[in-house]
Tab-separated table of C-alpha atoms and ligand atoms in Angstrom:
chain	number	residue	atom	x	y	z
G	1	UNK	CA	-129.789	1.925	-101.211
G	2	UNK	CA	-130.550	2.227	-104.639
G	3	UNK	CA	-127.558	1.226	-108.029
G	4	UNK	CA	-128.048	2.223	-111.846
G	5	UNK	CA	-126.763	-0.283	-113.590
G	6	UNK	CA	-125.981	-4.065	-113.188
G	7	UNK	CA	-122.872	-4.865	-115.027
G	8	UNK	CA	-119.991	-6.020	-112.948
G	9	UNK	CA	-119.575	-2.979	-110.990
G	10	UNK	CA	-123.589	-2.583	-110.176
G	11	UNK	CA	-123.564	-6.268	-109.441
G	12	UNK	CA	-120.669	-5.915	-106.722
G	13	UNK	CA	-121.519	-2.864	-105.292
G	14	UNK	CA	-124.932	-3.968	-104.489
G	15	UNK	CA	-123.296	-7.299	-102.909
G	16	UNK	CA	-121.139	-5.166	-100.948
G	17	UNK	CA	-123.866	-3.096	-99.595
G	18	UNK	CA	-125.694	-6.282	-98.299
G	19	UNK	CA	-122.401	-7.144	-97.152
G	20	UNK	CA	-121.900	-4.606	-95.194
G	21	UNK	CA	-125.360	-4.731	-93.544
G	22	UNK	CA	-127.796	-2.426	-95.905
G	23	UNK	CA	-131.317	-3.391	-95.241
G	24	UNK	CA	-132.238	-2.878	-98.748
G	25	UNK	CA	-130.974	-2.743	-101.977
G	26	UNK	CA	-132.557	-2.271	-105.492
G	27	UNK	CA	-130.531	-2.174	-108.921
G	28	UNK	CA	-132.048	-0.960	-112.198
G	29	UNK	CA	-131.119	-2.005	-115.231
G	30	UNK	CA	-132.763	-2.114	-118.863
G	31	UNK	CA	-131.060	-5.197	-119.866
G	32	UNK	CA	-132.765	-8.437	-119.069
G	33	UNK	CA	-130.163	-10.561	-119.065
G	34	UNK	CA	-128.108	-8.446	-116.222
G	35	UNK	CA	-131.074	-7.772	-114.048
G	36	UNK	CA	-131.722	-11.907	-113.811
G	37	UNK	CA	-127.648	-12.193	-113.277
G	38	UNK	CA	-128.348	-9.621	-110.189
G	39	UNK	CA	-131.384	-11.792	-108.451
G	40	UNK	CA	-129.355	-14.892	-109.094
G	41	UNK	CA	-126.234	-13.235	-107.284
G	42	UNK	CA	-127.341	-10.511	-105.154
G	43	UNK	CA	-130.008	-10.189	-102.340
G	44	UNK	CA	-130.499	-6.694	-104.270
G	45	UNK	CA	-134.519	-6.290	-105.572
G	46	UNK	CA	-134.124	-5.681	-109.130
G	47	UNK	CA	-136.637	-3.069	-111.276
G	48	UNK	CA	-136.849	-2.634	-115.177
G	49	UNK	CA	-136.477	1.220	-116.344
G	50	UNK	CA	-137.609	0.729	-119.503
G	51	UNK	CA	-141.287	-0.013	-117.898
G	52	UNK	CA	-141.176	2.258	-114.705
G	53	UNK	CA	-141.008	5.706	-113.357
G	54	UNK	CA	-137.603	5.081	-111.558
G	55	UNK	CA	-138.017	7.849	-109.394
G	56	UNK	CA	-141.786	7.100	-108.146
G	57	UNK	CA	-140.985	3.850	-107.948
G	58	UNK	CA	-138.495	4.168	-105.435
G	59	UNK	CA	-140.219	6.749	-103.611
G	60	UNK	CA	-143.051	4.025	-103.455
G	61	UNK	CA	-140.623	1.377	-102.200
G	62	UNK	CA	-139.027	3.643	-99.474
G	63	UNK	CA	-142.154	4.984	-97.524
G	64	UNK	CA	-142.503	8.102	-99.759
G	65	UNK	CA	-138.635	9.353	-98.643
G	66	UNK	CA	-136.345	8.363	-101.617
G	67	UNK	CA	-133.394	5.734	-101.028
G	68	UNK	CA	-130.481	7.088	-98.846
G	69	UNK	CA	-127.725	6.285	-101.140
G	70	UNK	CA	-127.642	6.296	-104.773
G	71	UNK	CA	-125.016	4.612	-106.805
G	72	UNK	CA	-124.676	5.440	-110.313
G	73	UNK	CA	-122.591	2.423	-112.112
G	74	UNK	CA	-123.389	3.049	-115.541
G	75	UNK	CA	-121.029	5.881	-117.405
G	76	UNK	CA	-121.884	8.293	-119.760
G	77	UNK	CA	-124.866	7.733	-121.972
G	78	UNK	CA	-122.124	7.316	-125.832
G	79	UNK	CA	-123.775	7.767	-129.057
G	80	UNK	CA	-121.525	4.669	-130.116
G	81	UNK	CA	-119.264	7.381	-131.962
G	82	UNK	CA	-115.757	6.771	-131.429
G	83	UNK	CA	-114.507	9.693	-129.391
G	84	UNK	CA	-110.963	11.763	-130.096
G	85	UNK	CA	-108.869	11.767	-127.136
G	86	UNK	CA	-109.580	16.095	-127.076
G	87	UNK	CA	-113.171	15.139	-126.922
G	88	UNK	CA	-112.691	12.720	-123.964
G	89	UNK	CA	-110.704	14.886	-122.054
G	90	UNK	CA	-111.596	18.613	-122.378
G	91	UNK	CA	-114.395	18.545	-125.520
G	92	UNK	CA	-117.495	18.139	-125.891
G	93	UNK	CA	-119.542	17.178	-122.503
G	94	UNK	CA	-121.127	13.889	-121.147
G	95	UNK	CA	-124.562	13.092	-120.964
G	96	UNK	CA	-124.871	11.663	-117.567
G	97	UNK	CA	-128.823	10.220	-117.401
G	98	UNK	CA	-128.224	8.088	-114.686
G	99	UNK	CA	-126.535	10.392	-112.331
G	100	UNK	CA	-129.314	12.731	-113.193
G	101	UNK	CA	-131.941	10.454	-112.176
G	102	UNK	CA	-130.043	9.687	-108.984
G	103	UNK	CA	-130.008	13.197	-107.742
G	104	UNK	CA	-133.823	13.934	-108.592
G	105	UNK	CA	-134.745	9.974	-106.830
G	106	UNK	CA	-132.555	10.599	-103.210
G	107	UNK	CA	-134.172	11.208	-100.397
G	108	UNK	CA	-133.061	14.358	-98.729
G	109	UNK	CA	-129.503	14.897	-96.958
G	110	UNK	CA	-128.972	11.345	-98.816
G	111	UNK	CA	-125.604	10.642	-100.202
G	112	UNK	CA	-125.219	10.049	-104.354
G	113	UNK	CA	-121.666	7.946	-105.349
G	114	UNK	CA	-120.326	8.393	-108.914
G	115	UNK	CA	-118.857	5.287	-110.000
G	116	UNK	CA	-119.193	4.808	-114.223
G	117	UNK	CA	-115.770	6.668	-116.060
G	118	UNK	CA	-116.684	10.644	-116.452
G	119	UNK	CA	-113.418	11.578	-118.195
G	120	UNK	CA	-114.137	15.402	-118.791
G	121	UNK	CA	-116.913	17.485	-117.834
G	122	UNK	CA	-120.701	17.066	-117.607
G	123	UNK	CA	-123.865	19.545	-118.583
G	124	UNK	CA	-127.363	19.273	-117.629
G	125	UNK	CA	-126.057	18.297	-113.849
G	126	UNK	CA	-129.124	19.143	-111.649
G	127	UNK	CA	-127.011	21.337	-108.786
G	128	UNK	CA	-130.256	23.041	-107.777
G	129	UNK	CA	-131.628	19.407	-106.883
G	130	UNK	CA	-128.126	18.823	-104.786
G	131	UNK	CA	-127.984	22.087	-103.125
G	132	UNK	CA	-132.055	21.983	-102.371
G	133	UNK	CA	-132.339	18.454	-101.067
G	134	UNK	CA	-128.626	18.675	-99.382
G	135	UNK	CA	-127.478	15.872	-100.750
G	136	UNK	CA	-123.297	14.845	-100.343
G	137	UNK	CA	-121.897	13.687	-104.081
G	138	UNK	CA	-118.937	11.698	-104.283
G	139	UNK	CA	-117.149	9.592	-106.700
G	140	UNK	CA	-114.267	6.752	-106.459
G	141	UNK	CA	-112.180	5.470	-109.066
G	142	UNK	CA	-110.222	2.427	-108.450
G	143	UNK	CA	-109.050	3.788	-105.300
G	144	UNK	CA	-109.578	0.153	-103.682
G	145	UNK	CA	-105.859	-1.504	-103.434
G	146	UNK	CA	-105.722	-0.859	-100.227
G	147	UNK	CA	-108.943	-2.970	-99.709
G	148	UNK	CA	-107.620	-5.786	-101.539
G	149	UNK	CA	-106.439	-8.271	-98.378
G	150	UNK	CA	-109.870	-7.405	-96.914
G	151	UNK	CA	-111.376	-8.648	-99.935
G	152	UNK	CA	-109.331	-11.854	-100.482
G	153	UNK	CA	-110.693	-13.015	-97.099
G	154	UNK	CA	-113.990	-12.239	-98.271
G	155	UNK	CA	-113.722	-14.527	-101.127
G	156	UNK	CA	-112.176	-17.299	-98.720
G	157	UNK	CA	-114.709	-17.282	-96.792
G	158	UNK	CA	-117.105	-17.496	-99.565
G	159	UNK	CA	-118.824	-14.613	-98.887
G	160	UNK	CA	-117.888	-12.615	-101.927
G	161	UNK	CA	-118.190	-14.487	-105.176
G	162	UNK	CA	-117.050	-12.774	-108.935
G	163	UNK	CA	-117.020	-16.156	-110.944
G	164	UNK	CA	-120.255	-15.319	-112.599
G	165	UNK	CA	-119.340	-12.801	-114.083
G	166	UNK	CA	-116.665	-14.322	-116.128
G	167	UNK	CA	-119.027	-14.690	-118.903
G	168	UNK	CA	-115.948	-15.193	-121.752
G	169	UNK	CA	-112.775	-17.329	-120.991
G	170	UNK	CA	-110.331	-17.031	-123.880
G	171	UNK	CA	-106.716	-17.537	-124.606
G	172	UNK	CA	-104.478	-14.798	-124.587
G	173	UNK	CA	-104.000	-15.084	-128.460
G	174	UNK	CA	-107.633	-13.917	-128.471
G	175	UNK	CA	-107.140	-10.716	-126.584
G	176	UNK	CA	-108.436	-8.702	-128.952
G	177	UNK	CA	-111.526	-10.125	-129.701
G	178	UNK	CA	-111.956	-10.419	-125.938
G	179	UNK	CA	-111.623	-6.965	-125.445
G	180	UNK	CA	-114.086	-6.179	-128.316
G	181	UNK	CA	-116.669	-8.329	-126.836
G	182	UNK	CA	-116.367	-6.355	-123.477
G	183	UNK	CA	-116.137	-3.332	-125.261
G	184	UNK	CA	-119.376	-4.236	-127.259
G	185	UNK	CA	-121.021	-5.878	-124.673
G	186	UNK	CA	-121.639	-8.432	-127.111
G	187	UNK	CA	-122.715	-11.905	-126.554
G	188	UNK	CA	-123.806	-11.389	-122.832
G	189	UNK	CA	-120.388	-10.059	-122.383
G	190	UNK	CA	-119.555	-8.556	-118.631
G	191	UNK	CA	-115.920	-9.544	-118.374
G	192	UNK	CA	-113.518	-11.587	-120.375
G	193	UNK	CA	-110.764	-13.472	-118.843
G	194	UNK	CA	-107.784	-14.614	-120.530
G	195	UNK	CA	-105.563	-17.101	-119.668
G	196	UNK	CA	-102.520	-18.959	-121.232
G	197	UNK	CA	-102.994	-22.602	-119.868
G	198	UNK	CA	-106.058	-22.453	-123.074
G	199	UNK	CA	-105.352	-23.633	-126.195
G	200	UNK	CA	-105.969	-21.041	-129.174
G	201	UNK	CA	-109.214	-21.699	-131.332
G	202	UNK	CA	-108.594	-23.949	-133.976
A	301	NAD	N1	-115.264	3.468	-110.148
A	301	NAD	C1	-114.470	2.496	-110.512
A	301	NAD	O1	-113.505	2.133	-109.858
A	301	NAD	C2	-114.784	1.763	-111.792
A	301	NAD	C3	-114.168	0.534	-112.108
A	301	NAD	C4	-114.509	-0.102	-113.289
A	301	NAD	C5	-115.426	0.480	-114.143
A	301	NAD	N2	-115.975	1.701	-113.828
A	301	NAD	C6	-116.978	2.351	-114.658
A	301	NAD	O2	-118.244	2.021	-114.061
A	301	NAD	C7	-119.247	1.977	-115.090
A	301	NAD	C8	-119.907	0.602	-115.034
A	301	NAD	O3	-118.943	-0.406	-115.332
A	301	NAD	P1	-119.405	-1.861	-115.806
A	301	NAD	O4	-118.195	-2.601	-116.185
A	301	NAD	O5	-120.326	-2.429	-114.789
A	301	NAD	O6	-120.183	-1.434	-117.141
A	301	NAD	P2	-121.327	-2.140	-117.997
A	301	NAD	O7	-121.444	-1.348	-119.237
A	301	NAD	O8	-121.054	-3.625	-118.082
A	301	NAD	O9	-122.628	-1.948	-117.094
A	301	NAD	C9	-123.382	-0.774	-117.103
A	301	NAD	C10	-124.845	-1.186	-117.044
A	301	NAD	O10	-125.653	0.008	-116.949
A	301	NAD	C11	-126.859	-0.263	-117.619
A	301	NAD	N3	-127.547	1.015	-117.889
A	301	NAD	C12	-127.409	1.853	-118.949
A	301	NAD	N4	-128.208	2.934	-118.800
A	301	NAD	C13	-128.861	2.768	-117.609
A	301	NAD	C14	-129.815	3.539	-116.905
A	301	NAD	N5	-130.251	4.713	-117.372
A	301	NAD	N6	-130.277	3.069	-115.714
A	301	NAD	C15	-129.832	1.894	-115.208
A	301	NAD	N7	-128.910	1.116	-115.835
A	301	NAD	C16	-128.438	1.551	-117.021
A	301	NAD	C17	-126.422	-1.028	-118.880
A	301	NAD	O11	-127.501	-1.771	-119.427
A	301	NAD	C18	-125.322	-1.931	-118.301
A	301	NAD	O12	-125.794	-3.227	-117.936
A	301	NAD	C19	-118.516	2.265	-116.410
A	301	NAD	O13	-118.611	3.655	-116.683
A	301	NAD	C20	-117.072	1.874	-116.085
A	301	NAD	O14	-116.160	2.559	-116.923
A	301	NAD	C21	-115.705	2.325	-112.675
């Protein structure tokens, strides 16, 4: 199984996969900093974009075939132009590079999941690719509450771990400069907690 992206979502759904008994598992990322969080916290094998093929390269790592399933966790690629709500939901359309590159790097009758926030619609989508190699596309959304138990008594157990990735702990009178750093992804930011047992920054 291959994952674009290693932020928090990349990160866990590459855990899961090993969790749930995936021989394999690569995640791409261009940013350092995530890839080394990934090898630290995943059994995933991690690969740079900004120096490889990503296609090839998984071909070469998977016998010539392509992985079976490709996860996209990145989003839309954003010009860092804040976006109208018209434009989010029925404007202008998302550039989706990773899902792209997912559909061209699967190996045939493979499966490619859709996890990053596509609000409206997409161009550029490479349906020949999908319909030629007979690939399955899905997405999920949040759909997991119902996995939530299941999950808890993962992370008893031990098995499951998300502490790392609570890279900010602030107090709740700094919620909005919390949510900018997330936002941002500023200072190594993947999530931000806040909680009110700390005091506010003097
Ligand atoms: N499906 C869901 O339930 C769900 C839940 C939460 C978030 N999301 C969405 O999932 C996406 C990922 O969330 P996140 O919090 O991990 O975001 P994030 O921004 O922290 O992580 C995305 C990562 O993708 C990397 N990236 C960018 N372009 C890439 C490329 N071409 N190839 C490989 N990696 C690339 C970035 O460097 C970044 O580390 C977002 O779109 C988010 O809105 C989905």
């Amino acid at each position: 199984m291959a994952v674009w992206g290693a932020g928090a979502v990349g990160q866990l759904t590459a855990h899961a996969a090993s969790l749930l008994g995936a021989d394999r598992v690569i995640v791409m990322d261009p940013q350092e900093d995530r890839l080394r969080m990934a090898q630290r916290h995943t059994d995933a094998e991690t690969v740079d974009p900004r120096h490889t093929d990503i296609p090839a390269e998984l071909r070469e790592r998977t016998g010539g075939r392509g992985p079976d399933i490709c996860v996209e966790a990145v989003g839309p690629a954003w010009d860092g132009r804040p976006r109208s709500l018209a434009e989010r939901f029925i404007g202008a359309a998302e550039r989706p590079p990773a899902v792209r590159e997912a559909v061209h790097a699967c190996r045939k009758g493979g499966t490619v999941v859709v996890l990053g926030e596509f609000t409206g619609h997409v161009d550029a989508f490479p349906l020949g690719a999908v319909s030629a190699k007979g690939l399955r596309v899905r997405g999920a959304r949040q759909h997991g509450a119902g996995q939530v138990p299941a999950l808890l008594e993962r992370m008893a157990r031990d098995e499951l771990r998300t502490e790392h990735l609570v890279t900010h702990r602030l107090p709740l009178e700094e919620g909005a400069r919390g949510y900018a750093l997330f936002r941002d992804r500023r200072d190594g930011c993947v999530r931000a907690v806040f909680s009110p047992d700390l005091p506010p920054a003097g």
